[in-house]
Coordinates of C-alpha atoms in Angstrom, one line a residue:
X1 CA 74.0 31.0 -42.3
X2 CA 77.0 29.6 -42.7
X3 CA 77.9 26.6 -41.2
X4 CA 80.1 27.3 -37.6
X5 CA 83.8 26.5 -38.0
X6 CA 84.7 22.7 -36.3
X7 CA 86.9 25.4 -33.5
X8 CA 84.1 27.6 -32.9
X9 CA 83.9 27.6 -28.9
X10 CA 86.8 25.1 -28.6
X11 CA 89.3 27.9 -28.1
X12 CA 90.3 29.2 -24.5
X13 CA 92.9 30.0 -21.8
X14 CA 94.6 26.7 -22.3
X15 CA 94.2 26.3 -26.2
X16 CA 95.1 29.8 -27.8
X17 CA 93.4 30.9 -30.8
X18 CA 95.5 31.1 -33.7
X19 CA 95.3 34.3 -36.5
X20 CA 93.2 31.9 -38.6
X21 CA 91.0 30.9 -35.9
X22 CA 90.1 34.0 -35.4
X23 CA 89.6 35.6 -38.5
X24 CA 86.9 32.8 -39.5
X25 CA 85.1 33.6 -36.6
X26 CA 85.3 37.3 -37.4
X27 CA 84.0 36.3 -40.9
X28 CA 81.4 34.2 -39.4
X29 CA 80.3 37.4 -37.4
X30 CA 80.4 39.5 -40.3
X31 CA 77.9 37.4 -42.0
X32 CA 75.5 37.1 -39.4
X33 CA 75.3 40.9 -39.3
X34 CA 74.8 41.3 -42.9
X35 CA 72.1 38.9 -43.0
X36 CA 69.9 39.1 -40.1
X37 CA 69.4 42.5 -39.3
X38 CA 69.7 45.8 -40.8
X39 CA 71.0 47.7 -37.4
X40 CA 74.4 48.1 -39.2
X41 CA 73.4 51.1 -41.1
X42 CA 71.9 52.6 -38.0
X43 CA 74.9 52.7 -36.3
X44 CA 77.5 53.8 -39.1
X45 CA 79.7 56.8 -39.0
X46 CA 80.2 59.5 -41.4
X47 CA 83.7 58.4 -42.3
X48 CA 83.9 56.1 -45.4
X49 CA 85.5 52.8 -45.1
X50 CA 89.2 52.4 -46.7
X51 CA 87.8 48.9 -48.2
X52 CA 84.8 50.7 -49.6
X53 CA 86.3 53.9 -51.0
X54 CA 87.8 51.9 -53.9
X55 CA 84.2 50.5 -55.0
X56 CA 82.5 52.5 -56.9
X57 CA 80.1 50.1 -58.1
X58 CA 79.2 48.6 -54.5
X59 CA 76.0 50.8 -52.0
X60 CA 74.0 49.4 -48.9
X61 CA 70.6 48.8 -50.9
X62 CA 69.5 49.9 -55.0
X63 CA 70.6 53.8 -55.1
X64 CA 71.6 53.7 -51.5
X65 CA 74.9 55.4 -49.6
X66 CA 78.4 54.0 -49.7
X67 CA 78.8 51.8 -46.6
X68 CA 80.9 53.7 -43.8
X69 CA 82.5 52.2 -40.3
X70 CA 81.5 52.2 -37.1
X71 CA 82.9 53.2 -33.6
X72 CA 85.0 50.0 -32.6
X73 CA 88.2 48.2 -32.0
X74 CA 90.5 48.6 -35.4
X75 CA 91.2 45.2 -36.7
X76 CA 94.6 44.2 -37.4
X77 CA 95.8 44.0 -41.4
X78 CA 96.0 40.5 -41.1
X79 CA 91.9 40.4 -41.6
X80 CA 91.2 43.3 -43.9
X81 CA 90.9 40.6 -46.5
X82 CA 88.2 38.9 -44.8
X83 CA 86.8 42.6 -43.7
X84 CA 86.4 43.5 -47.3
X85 CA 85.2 40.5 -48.6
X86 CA 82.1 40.5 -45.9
X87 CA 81.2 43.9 -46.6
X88 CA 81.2 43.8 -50.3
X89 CA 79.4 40.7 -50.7
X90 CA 75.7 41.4 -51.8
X91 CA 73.1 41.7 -49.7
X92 CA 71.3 38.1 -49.6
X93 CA 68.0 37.9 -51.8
X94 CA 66.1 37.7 -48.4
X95 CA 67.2 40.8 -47.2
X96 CA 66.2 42.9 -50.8
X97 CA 63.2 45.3 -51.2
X98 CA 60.4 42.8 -51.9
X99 CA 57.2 43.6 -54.1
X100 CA 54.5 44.6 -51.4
X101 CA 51.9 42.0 -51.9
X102 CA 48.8 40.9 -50.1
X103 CA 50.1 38.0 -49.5
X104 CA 53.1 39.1 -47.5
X105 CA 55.5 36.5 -49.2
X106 CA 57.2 38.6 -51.3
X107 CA 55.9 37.6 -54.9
X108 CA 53.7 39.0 -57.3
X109 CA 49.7 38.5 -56.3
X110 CA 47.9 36.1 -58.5
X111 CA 44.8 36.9 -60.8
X112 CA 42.9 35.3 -58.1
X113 CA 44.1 37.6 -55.2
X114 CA 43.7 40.2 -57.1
X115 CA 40.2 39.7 -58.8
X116 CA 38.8 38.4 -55.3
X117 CA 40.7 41.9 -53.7
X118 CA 39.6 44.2 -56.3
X119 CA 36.2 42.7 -57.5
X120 CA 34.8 42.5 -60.6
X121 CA 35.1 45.3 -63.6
X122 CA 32.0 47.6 -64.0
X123 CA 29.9 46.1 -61.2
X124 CA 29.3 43.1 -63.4
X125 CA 29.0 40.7 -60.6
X126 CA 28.0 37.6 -61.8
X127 CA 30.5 37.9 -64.4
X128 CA 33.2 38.4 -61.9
X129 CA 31.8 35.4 -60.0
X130 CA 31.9 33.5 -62.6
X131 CA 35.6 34.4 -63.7
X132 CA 36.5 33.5 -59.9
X133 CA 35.1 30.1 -60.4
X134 CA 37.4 29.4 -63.1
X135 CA 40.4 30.5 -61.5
X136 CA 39.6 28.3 -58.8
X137 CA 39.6 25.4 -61.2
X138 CA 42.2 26.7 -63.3
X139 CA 45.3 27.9 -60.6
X140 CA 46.0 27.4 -57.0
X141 CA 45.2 29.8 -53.9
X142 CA 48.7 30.4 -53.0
X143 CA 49.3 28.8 -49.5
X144 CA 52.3 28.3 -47.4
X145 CA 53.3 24.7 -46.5
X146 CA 50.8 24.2 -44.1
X147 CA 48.0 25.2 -46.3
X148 CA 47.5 28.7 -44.6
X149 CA 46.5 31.7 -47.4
X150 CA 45.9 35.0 -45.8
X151 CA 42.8 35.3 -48.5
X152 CA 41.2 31.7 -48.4
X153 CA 38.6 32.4 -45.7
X154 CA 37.6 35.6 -47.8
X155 CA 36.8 33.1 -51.0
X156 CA 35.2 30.8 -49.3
X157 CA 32.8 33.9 -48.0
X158 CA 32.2 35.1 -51.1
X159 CA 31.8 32.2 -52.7
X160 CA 29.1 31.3 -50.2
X161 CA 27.5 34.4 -50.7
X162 CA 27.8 35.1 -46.6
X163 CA 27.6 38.3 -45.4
X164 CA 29.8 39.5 -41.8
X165 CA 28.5 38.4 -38.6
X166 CA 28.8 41.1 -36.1
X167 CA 31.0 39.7 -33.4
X168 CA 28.8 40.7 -30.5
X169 CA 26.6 38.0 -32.0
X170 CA 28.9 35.0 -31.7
X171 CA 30.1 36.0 -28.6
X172 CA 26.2 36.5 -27.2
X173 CA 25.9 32.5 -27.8
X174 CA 29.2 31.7 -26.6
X175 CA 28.1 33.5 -23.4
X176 CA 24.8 31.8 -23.3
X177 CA 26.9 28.5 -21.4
X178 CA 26.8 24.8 -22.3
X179 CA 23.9 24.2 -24.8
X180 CA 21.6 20.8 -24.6
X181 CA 24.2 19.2 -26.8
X182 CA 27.4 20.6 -24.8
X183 CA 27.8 16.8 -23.1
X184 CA 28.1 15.2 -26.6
X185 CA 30.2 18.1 -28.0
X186 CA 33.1 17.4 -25.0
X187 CA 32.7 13.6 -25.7
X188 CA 33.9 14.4 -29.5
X189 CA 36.4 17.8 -30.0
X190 CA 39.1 15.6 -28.3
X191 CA 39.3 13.2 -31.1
X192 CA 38.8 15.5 -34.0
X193 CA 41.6 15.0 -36.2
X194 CA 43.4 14.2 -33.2
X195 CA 46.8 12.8 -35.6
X196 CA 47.3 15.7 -37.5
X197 CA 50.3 18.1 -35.5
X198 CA 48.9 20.9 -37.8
X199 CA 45.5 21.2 -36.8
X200 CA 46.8 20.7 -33.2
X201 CA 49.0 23.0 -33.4
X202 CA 46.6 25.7 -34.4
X203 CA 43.0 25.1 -33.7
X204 CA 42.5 24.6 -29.8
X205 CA 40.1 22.5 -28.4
X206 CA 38.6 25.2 -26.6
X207 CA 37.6 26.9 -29.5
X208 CA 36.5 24.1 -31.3
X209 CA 33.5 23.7 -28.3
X210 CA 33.2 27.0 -28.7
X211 CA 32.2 26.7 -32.1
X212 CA 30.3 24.0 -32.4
X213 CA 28.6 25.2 -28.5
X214 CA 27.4 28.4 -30.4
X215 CA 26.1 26.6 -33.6
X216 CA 24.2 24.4 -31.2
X217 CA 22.6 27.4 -29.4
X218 CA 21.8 29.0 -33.1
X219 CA 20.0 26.0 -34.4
X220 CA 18.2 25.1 -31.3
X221 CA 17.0 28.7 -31.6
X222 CA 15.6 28.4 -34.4
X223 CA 13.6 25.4 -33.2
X224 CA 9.7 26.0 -32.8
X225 CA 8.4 27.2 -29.6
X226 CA 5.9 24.7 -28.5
X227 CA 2.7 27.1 -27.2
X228 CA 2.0 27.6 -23.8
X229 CA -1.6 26.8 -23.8
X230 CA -1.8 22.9 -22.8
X231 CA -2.5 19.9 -25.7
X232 CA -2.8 16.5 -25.6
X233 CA 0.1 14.8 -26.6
X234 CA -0.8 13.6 -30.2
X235 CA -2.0 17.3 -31.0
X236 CA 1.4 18.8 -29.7
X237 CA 2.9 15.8 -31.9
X238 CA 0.9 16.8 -35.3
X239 CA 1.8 20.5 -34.8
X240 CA 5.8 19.5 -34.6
X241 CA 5.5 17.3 -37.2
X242 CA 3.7 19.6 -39.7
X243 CA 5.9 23.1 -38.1
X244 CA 9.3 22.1 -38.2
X245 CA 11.5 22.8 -40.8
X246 CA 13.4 19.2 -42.5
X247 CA 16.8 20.8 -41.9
X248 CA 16.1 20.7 -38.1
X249 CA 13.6 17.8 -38.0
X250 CA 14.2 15.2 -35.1
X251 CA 14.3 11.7 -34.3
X252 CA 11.9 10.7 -31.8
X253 CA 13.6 10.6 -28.3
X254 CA 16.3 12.4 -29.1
X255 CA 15.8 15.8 -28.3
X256 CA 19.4 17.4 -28.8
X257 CA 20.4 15.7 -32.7
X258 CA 18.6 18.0 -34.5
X259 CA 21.5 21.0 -33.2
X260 CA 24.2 18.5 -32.7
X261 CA 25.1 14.7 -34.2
X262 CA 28.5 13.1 -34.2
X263 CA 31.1 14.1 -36.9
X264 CA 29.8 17.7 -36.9
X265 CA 33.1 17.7 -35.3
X266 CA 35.6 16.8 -38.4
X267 CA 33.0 18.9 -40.5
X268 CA 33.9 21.5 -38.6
X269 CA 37.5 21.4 -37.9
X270 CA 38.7 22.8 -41.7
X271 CA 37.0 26.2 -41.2
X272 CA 38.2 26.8 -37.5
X273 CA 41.7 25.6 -39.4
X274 CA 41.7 27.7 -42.2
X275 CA 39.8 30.9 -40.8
X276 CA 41.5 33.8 -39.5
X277 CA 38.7 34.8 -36.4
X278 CA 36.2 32.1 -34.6
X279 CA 33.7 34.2 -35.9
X280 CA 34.2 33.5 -40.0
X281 CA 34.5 29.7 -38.8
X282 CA 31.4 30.2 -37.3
X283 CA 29.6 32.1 -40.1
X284 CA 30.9 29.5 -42.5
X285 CA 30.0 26.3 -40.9
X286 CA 26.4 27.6 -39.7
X287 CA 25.8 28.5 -43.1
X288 CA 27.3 25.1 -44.5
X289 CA 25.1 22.9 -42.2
X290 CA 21.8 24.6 -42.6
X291 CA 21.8 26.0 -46.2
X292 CA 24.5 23.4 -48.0
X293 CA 24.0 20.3 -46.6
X294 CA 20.8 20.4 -44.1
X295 CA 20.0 16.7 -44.3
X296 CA 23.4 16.3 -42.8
X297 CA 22.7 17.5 -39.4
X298 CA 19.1 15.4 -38.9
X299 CA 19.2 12.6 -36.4
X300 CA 19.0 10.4 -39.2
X301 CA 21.7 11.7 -41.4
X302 CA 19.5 11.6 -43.9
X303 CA 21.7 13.5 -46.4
X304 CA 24.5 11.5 -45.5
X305 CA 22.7 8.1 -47.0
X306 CA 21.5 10.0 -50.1
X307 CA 25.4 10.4 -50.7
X308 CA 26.3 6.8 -49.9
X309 CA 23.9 5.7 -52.4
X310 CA 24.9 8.3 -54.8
X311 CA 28.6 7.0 -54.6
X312 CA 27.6 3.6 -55.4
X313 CA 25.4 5.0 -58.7
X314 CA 28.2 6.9 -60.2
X315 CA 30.8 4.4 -59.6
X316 CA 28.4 1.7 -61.6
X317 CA 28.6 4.4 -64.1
X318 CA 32.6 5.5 -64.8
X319 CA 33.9 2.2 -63.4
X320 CA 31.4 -0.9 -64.0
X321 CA 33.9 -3.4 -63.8
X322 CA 35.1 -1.5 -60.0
X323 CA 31.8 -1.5 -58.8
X324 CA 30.9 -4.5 -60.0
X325 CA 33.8 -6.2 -57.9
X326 CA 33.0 -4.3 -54.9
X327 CA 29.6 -5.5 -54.9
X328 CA 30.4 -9.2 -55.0
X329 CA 32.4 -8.8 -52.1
X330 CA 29.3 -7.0 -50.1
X331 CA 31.6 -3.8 -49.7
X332 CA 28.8 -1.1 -50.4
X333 CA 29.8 2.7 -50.1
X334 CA 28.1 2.2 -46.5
X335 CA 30.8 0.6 -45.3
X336 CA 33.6 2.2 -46.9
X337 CA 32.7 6.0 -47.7
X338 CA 30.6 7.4 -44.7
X339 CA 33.1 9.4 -43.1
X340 CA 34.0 10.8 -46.6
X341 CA 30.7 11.9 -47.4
X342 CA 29.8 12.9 -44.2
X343 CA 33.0 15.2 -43.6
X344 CA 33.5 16.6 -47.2
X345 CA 36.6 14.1 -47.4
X346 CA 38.0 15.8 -44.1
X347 CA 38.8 12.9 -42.7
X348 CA 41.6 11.8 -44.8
X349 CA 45.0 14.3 -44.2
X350 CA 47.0 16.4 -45.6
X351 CA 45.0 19.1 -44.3
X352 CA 46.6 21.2 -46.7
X353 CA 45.2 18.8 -49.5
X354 CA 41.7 19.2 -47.4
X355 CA 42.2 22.6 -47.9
X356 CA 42.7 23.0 -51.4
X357 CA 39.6 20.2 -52.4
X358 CA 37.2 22.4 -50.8
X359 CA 38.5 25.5 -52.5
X360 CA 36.9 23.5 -55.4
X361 CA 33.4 22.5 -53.7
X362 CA 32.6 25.5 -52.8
X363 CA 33.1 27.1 -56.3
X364 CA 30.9 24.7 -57.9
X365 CA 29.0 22.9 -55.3
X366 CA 29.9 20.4 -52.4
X367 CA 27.6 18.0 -54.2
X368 CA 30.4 16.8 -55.9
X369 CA 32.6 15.7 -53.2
X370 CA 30.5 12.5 -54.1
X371 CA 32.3 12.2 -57.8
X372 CA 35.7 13.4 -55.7
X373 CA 35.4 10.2 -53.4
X374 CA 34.4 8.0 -56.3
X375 CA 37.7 9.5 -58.1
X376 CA 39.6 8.6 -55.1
X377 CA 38.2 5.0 -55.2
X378 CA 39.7 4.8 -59.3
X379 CA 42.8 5.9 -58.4
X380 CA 43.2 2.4 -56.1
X381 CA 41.5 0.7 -58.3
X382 CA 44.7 -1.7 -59.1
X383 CA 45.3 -2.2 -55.3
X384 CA 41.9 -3.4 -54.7
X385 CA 42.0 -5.6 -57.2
X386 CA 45.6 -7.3 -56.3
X387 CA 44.4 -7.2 -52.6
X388 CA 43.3 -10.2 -51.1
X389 CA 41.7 -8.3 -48.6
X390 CA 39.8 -5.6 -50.9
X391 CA 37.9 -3.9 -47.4
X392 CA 41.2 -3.7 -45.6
X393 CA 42.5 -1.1 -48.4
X394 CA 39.3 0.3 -47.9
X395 CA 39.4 1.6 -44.6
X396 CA 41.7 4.2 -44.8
X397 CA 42.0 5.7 -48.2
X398 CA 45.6 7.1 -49.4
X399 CA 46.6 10.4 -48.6
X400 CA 44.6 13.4 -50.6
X401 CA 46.4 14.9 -53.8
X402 CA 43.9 16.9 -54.3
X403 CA 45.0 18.4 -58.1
X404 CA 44.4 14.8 -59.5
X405 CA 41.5 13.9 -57.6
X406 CA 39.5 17.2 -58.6
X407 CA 41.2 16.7 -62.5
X408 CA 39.7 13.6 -62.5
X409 CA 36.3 14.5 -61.0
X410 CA 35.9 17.0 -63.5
X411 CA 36.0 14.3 -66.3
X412 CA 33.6 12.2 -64.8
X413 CA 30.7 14.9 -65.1
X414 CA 29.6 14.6 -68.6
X415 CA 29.3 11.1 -67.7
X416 CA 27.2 11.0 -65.3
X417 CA 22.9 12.2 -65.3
X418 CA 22.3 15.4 -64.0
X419 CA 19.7 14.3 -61.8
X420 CA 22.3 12.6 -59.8
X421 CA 24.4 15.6 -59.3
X422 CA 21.9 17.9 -58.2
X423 CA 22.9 20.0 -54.6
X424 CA 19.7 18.9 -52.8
X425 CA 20.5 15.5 -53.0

């Protein structure tokens, strides 16, 4: 819009307008019409205008009728000038027919909407999966500013190989109340990602407990039943021990951080962000934790310390002379990487950036977060040396760019033994 005149509102009963006063803000008007709304049409008579008649070449839209008047005041000859200039001009590139997309941002749909929209050719379904993959690695999923894709959350699915949750499901457990882990839940959602203005301004608190509430009830379900007939102690013990899945195994005296342990929270947050219901979140991050990445949710964090040590392997192997420095200093992934490994790298923003890595790890496996942190770790690899305080740079790592970071990744793999890169470690 064009910017208003420096004597727009200035004018009044003891300031006349002047003729050129008010024919700006009679342009000023025109142009607002034209441009934010199409209601001008709507309301046109059948009588051509004088301005138009002499313009062949000039219609409302592409094959469209020749613009007419409508019912009002005539306006004097001194602004027919500024008349016909504001309703000849073209109709702002906004305002024009846009290619109907899936997207709904008026450009063409990429290979990657429009494989993951229209699956893959002849039923060949691995095939198509594996084309997907690539165009993962190869192009973008086209996001707004704020990282938000009307087709991200239907990737990641498929991806995942998850089938729909029936609603009625999710809602059953959110009905069920507070779970054994609701106290701990409340003591975390606050904090989670509590400096970034775009999760907060889309992902709720409330339904962040929801979530994670629902999860809790889902895995402590799937706990087993202890049997009703009465056992000593060290038998009820020995049938725990040898019953219960690893993914849900506890830690002695805690009986709630086998369906709940801190940083489940940040883990979480990205799919609540990024999904379109409570109930894909939910499908996705119930999947995630118990199929994915099962050692992360035992009291122990189990998986979390196989990644730790993995970080501190592969960085001995693409950067000796890095990890060798790190090492004399005592600064051990331990220290430096646990709420990168533990949250996927969720815990360092842009969100956006969050957004995009993951679109990656979940094409070929969130194992390799583990080569994405050590990738991070290269690219500061001159300001940890220059620092006189190498941990201090440490504790926060620069913001995600998430193109570089999976580029370089990607190079490190031939480098490294497959028997470090394995998922179930």
């Amino acid at each position: 819009m064009a910017k208003p005149h420096p004597s727009w509102g200035l004018a009044g009963p003891e300031t006349p307008a002047s003729p050129r006063t008010m024919r700006t803000l009679r342009k000023i008007q025109s142009h607002q019409v034209l441009t934010t709304s199409n209601a001008l049409i709507a309301q046109t008579q059948s009588r051509p205008s004088p301005a138009r008649t002499h313009d062949s070449n000039s219609t409302d839209s592409p094959g469209g009728p020749t613009r007419t008047l409508t019912h009002r005041r005539a306006r004097s000859n001194s602004d027919a000038a500024a008349r016909e200039a504001a309703l000849t001009a073209p109709i702002p590139h906004h305002r024009r027919p846009a290619r109907k997309t899936g997207s709904g941002i008026g450009v063409k749909r990429s290979l990657l909407e429009n494989l993951l929209r229209d699956g893959p050719q002849n039923g060949k379904t691995q095939e198509g999966l594996q084309e997907l993959k690539y165009l993962v690695l190869s192009t973008k999923v086209d996001a707004d500013g704020d990282g938000m894709s009307p087709y991200r959350i239907y990737l990641w699915l498929v991806l995942l190989n998850i089938p729909p949750v029936p609603t009625d499901d999710y809602l059953t457990l959110v009905h069920r109340g507070g779970s054994p882990a609701y106290t701990k839940i409340r003591n975390d959602t606050f904090r989670t990602l509590a400096t970034d203005p775009l999760f907060k301004r889309r992902v709720t608190e409330a339904s962040l407990i929801r979530l994670l509430n629902a999860v809790a009830w889902k895995l402590h379900d799937s706990k087993p039943k202890s049997r009703s007939r009465p056992t000593s102690s060290r038998r009820r013990e020995m049938e725990l021990l040898v019953n219960t899945p690893p993914s849900i195994a506890e830690e002695p005296g805690s009986s709630d951080s086998a369906i709940y342990v801190q940083g489940m929270n940040v883990l979480c947050a990205p799919f609540l962000y990024a999904a379109r219901s409570e109930v894909e979140a939910f499908a996705l991050f119930h999947y995630f934790v118990t199929q994915e990445c099962p050692g992360y949710i035992r009291g122990a964090l189990d998986g979390v310390h196989k990644g730790l040590r993995l970080v501190d392997r592969c960085l001995e192997i693409v950067e000796p002379k890095l990890a060798a420095y790190l090492a004399s200093k005592s600064l051990t992934a331990e220290l430096y990487a646990f709420a990168s490994v533990l949250t996927l790298s969720a815990c360092t923003p842009p969100l956006p950036e969050v957004l995009h890595l993951w679109d990656f790890l979940f094409a070929y496996g969130p194992h390799l977060n583990i080569l994405c942190i050590v990738a991070q770790l290269v690219r500061i690899r001159d300001t940890i040396f220059q620092s006189d305080s190498p941990g201090r740079v440490l504790r926060s790592f620069p913001p995600l760019e998430a193109k570089g970071i999976i580029a370089m990744a990607v190079s490190f793999i031939p480098e490294n033994p497959g028997r470090s890169l394995r998922r179930d470690d």
